[in-house]
Coordinates of C-alpha atoms in Angstrom, one line a residue:
X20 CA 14.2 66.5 38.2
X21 CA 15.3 66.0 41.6
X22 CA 18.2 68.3 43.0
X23 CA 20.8 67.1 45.6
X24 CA 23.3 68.4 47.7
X25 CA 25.2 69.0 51.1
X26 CA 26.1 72.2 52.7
X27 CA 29.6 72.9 54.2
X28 CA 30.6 74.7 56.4
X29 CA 33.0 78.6 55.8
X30 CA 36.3 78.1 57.8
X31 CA 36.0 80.8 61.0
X32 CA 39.0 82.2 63.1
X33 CA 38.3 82.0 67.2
X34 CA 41.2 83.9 68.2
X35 CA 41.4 84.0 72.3
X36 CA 43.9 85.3 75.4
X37 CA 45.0 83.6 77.7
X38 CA 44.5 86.4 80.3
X39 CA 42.1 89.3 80.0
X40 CA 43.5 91.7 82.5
X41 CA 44.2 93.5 84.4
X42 CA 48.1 92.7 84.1
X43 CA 49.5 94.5 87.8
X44 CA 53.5 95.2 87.2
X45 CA 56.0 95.1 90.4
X46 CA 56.6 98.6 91.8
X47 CA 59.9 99.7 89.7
X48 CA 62.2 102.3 89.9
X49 CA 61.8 105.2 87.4
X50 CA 64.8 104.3 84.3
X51 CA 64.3 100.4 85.2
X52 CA 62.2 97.6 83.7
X53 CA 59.9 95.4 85.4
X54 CA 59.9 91.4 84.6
X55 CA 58.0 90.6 81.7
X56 CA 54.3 89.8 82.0
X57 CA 53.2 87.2 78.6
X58 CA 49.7 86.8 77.2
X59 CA 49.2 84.3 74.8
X60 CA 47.2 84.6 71.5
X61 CA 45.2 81.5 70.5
X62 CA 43.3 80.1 67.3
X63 CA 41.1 77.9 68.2
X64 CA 38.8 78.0 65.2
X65 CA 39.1 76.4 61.2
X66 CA 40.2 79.2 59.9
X67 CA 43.0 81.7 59.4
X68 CA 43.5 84.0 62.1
X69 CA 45.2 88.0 61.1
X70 CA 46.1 90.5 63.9
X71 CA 45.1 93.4 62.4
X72 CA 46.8 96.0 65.0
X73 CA 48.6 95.4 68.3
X74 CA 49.2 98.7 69.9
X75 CA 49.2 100.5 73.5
X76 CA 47.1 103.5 73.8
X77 CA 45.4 105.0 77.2
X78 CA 47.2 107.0 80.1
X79 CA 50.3 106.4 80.2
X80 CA 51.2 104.1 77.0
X81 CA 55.3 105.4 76.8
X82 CA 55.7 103.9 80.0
X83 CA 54.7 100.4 79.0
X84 CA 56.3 98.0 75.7
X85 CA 55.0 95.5 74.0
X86 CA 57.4 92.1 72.5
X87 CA 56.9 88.5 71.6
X88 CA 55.7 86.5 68.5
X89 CA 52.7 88.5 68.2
X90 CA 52.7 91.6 66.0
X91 CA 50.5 93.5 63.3
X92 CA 50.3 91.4 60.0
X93 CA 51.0 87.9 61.9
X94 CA 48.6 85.3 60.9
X95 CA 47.6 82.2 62.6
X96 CA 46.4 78.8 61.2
X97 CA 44.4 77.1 63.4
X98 CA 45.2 75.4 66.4
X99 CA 48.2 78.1 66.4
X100 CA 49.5 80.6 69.0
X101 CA 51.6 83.3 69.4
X102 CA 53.1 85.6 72.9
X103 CA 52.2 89.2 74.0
X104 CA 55.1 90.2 76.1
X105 CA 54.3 93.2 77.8
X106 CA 56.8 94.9 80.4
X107 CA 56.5 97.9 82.6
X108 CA 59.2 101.1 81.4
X109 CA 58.3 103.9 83.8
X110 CA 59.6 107.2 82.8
X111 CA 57.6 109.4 86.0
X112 CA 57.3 108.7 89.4
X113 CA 53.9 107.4 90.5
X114 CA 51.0 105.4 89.4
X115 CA 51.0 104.8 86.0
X116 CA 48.6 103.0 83.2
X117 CA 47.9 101.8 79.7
X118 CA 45.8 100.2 77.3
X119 CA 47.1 97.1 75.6
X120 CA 44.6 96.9 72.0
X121 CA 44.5 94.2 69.9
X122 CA 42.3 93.6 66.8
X123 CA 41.7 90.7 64.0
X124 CA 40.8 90.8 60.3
X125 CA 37.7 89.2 61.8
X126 CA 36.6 91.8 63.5
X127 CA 37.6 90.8 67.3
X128 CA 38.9 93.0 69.7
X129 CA 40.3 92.9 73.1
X130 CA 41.6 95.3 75.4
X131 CA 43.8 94.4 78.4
X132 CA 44.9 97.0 81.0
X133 CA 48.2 97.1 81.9
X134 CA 48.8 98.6 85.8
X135 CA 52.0 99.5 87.2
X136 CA 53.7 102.0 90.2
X137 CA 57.1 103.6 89.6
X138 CA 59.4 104.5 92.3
X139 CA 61.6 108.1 92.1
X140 CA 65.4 107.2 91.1
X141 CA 67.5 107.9 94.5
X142 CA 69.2 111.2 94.2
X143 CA 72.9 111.2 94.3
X144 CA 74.5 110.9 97.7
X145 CA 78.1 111.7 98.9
X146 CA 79.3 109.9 101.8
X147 CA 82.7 110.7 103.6
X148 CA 84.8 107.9 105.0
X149 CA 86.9 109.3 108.2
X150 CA 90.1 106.8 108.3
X151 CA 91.2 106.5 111.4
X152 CA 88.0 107.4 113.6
X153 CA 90.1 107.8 116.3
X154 CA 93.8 107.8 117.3
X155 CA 96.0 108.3 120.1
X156 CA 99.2 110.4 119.3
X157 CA 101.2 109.4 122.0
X158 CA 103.8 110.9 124.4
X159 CA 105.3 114.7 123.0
X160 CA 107.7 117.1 124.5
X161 CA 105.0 119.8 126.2
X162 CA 105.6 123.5 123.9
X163 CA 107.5 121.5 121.2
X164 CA 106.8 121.1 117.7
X165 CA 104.4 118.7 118.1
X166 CA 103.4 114.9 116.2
X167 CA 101.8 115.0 112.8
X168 CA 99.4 112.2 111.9
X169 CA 97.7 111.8 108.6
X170 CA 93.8 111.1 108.3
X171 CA 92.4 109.8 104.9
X172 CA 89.3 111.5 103.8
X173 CA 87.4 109.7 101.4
X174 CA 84.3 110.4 99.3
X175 CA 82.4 106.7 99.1
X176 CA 79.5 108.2 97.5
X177 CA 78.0 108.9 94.1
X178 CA 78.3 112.4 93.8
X179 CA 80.9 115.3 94.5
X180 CA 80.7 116.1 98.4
X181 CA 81.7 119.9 99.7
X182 CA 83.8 120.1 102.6
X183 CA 83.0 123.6 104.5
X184 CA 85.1 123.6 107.1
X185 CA 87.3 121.3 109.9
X186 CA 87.6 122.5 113.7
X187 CA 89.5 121.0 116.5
X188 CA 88.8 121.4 120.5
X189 CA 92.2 120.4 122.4
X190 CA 95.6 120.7 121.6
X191 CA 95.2 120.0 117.9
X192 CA 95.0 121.5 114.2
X193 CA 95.6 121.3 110.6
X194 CA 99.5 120.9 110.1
X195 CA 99.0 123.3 106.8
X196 CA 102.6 123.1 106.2
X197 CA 103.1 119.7 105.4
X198 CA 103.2 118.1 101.4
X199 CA 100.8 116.3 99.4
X200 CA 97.9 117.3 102.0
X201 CA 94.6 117.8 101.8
X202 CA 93.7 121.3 100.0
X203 CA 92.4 124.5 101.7
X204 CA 89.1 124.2 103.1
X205 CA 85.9 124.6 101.8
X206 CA 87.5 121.1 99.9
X207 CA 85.6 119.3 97.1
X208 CA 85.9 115.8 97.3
X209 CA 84.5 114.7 93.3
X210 CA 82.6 110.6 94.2
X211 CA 85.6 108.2 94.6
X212 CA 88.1 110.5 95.6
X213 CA 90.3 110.8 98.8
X214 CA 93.1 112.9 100.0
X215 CA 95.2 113.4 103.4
X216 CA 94.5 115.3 106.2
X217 CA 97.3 116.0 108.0
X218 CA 96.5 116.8 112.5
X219 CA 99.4 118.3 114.4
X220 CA 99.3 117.3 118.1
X221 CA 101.4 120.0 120.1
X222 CA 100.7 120.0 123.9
X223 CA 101.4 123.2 125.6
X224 CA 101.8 121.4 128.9
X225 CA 102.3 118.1 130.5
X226 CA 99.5 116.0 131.0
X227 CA 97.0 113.8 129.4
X228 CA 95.3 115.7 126.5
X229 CA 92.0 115.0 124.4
X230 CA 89.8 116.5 121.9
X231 CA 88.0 115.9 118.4
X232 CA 88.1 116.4 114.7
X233 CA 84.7 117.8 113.0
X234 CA 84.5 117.9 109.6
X235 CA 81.4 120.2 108.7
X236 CA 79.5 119.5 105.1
X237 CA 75.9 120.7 104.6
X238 CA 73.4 119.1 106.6
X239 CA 76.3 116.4 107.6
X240 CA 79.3 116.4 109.9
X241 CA 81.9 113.8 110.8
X242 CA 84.2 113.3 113.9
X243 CA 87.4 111.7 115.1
X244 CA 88.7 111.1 118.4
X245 CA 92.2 112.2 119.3
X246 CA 94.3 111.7 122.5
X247 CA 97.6 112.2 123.5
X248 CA 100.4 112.8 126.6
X249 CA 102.1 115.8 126.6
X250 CA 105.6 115.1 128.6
X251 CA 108.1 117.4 130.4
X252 CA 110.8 115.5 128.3
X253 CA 113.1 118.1 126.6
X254 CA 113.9 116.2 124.2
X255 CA 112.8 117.0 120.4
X256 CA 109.5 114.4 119.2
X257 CA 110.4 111.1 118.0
X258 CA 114.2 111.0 119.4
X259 CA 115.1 108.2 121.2
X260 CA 117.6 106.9 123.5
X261 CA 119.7 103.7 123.3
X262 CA 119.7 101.7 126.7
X263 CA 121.8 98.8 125.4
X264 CA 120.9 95.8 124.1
X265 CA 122.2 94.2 120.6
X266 CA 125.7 95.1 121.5
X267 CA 124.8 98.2 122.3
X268 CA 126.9 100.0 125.0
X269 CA 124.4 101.9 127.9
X270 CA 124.9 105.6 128.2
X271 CA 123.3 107.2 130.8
X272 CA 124.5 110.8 132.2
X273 CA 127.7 110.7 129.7
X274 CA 129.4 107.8 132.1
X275 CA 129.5 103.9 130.1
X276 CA 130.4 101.2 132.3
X277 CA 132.1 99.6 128.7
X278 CA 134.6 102.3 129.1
X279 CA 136.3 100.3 132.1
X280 CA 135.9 97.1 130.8
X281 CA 137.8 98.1 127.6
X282 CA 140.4 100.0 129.3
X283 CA 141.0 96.6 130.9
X284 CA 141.2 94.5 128.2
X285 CA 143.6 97.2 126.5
X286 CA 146.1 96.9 129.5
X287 CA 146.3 93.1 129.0
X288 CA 147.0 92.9 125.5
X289 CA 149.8 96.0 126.1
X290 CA 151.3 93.5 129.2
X291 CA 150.7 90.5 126.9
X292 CA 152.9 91.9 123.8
X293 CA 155.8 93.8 126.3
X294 CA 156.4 89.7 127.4
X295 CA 156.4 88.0 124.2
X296 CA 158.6 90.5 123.3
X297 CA 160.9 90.1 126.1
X298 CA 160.7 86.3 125.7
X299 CA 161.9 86.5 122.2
X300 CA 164.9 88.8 122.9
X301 CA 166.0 86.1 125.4
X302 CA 165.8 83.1 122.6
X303 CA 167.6 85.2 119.9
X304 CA 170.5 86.1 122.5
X305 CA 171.4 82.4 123.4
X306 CA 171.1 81.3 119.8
X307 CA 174.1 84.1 119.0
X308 CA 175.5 82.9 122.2
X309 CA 176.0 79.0 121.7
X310 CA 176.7 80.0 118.0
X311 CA 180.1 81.9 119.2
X312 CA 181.1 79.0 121.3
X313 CA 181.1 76.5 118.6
X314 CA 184.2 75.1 116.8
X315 CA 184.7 75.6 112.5
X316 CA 182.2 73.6 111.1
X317 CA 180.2 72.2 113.8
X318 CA 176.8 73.2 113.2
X319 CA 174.4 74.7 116.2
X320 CA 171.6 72.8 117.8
X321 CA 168.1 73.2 117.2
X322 CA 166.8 75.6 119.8
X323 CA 163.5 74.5 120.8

């Protein structure tokens, strides 16, 4: 008896990736995460395909995560294809590694190293903001009180910046006295902040006068210009004097050439009024005049 047959062939999974490694991550800063770097998973054979385990393992493995469509248990049919996204989390400074492992139910394994440098987070920095840099005070009476400008200290930073100390050279210094200032120095300025510091300019003599502002953190100072005239005017700061103008009458040394004009004008209307008056005394004595000449009931003309 003659025996027949054919022989077929047992399906068989070809699982392949699309890159073997090394995968090299952009240098990233320590807390951030790099772009993501995708590996693909392929089938290529007639059979199922199981991914057994997908994990990270060698050096470094916390500072590296794995996403995508590929994952332990996930099966693909053939001709399928699933995505290893794999993205670089640093959590140290420095050069850091891992091992990206991958096995089949078939048996296949493939290991891909994953490469990336990490970058120390920038520490904290305060930065003071000196507003204005510079400023002229202007003319003040020599020995007087003095002007008072504000300057605007501001913290522009991320993190609280310490104030030791402000000097002066010239003719200027912290006006202490003054409201809503600045408080007593060594000031903390917390990131964001900003307060007014107020600079009293108080010449002790006449004459152009300069100096500077130095505010004095650690390892860090900041400066302003300042400039001003001190004058032999007695006069107290800020007053002024009206020289005319607007309708303004001119005073100067207590005599005001308006005074004549209006003493002027006064006489005038006094002259004017002292006529008029005179005039109408003359009408009203005609009228009773020419009204004791007329006859009983003739009536008395119109005196124009």
């Amino acid at each position: 008896m003659a025996v027949t047959g054919s022989g077929t062939t047992s399906p068989v999974a070809r699982p392949a990736l699309s890159s073997g490694g090394p995968v090299a991550f952009a240098d990233t800063q320590v807390g951030q995460q790099s772009p993501v770097q995708r590996n693909t998973l392929s089938n290529s054979g007639t059979g199922a395909l199981k991914i057994a385990s997908l994990v990270l393992g060698g050096s470094n493995p916390a500072d590296f995560a794995l996403a995508g469509t590929c994952a332990a248990d996930t099966t693909l049919s053939p001709g399928a294809s699933c995505a290893i996204d794999a993205a670089f989390k640093p959590t140290a400074a420095g050069a850091r590694n891992a091992d990206m492992l991958l096995v089949t139910d078939g048996g296949a394994q493939f290991t891909v190293r994953l490469n990336g440098n990490a970058s120390a987070v920038p520490a904290p920095m305060p930065t003071l903001s000196l507003t204005p840099q510079a400023f002229d005070f202007g003319s003040t009476a020599a020995g007087g009180a003095g002007l008072v400008k504000r300057f605007t200290l501001s913290n522009t930073g991320s993190a609280a910046l310490v104030l030791n100390s402000v000097s002066f050279s010239g003719p200027f210094a912290v006006a202490s006295s003054e409201a809503n200032a600045c408080a007593a120095f060594p000031l903390t300025l917390q990131a964001g902040a900003s307060c007014e510091l107020p600079v009293r300019f108080a010449p002790p003599a006449a004459g152009s006068a300069s100096g500077t502002a130095t505010l004095q953190a650690s390892g860090a100072s900041w400066q302003a210009a300042l400039s001003g005239q001190g004058s032999t005017d007695a006069r107290p700061a800020g007053a002024t004097q009206n020289h005319g103008g607007g309708g303004c009458s001119s005073i100067n040394g207590g005599n005001d050439p308006m005074l004549a004009v209006l003493a002027v004008l006064a006489a005038a209307v006094l002259l004017w009024r002292r006529r008029q008056a005179r005039v109408l005394a003359a009408a009203a004595f005609m009228v009773a005049g020419q009204a004791m000449a007329l006859e009983p009931g003739q009536a008395a003309p119109a005196f124009r």
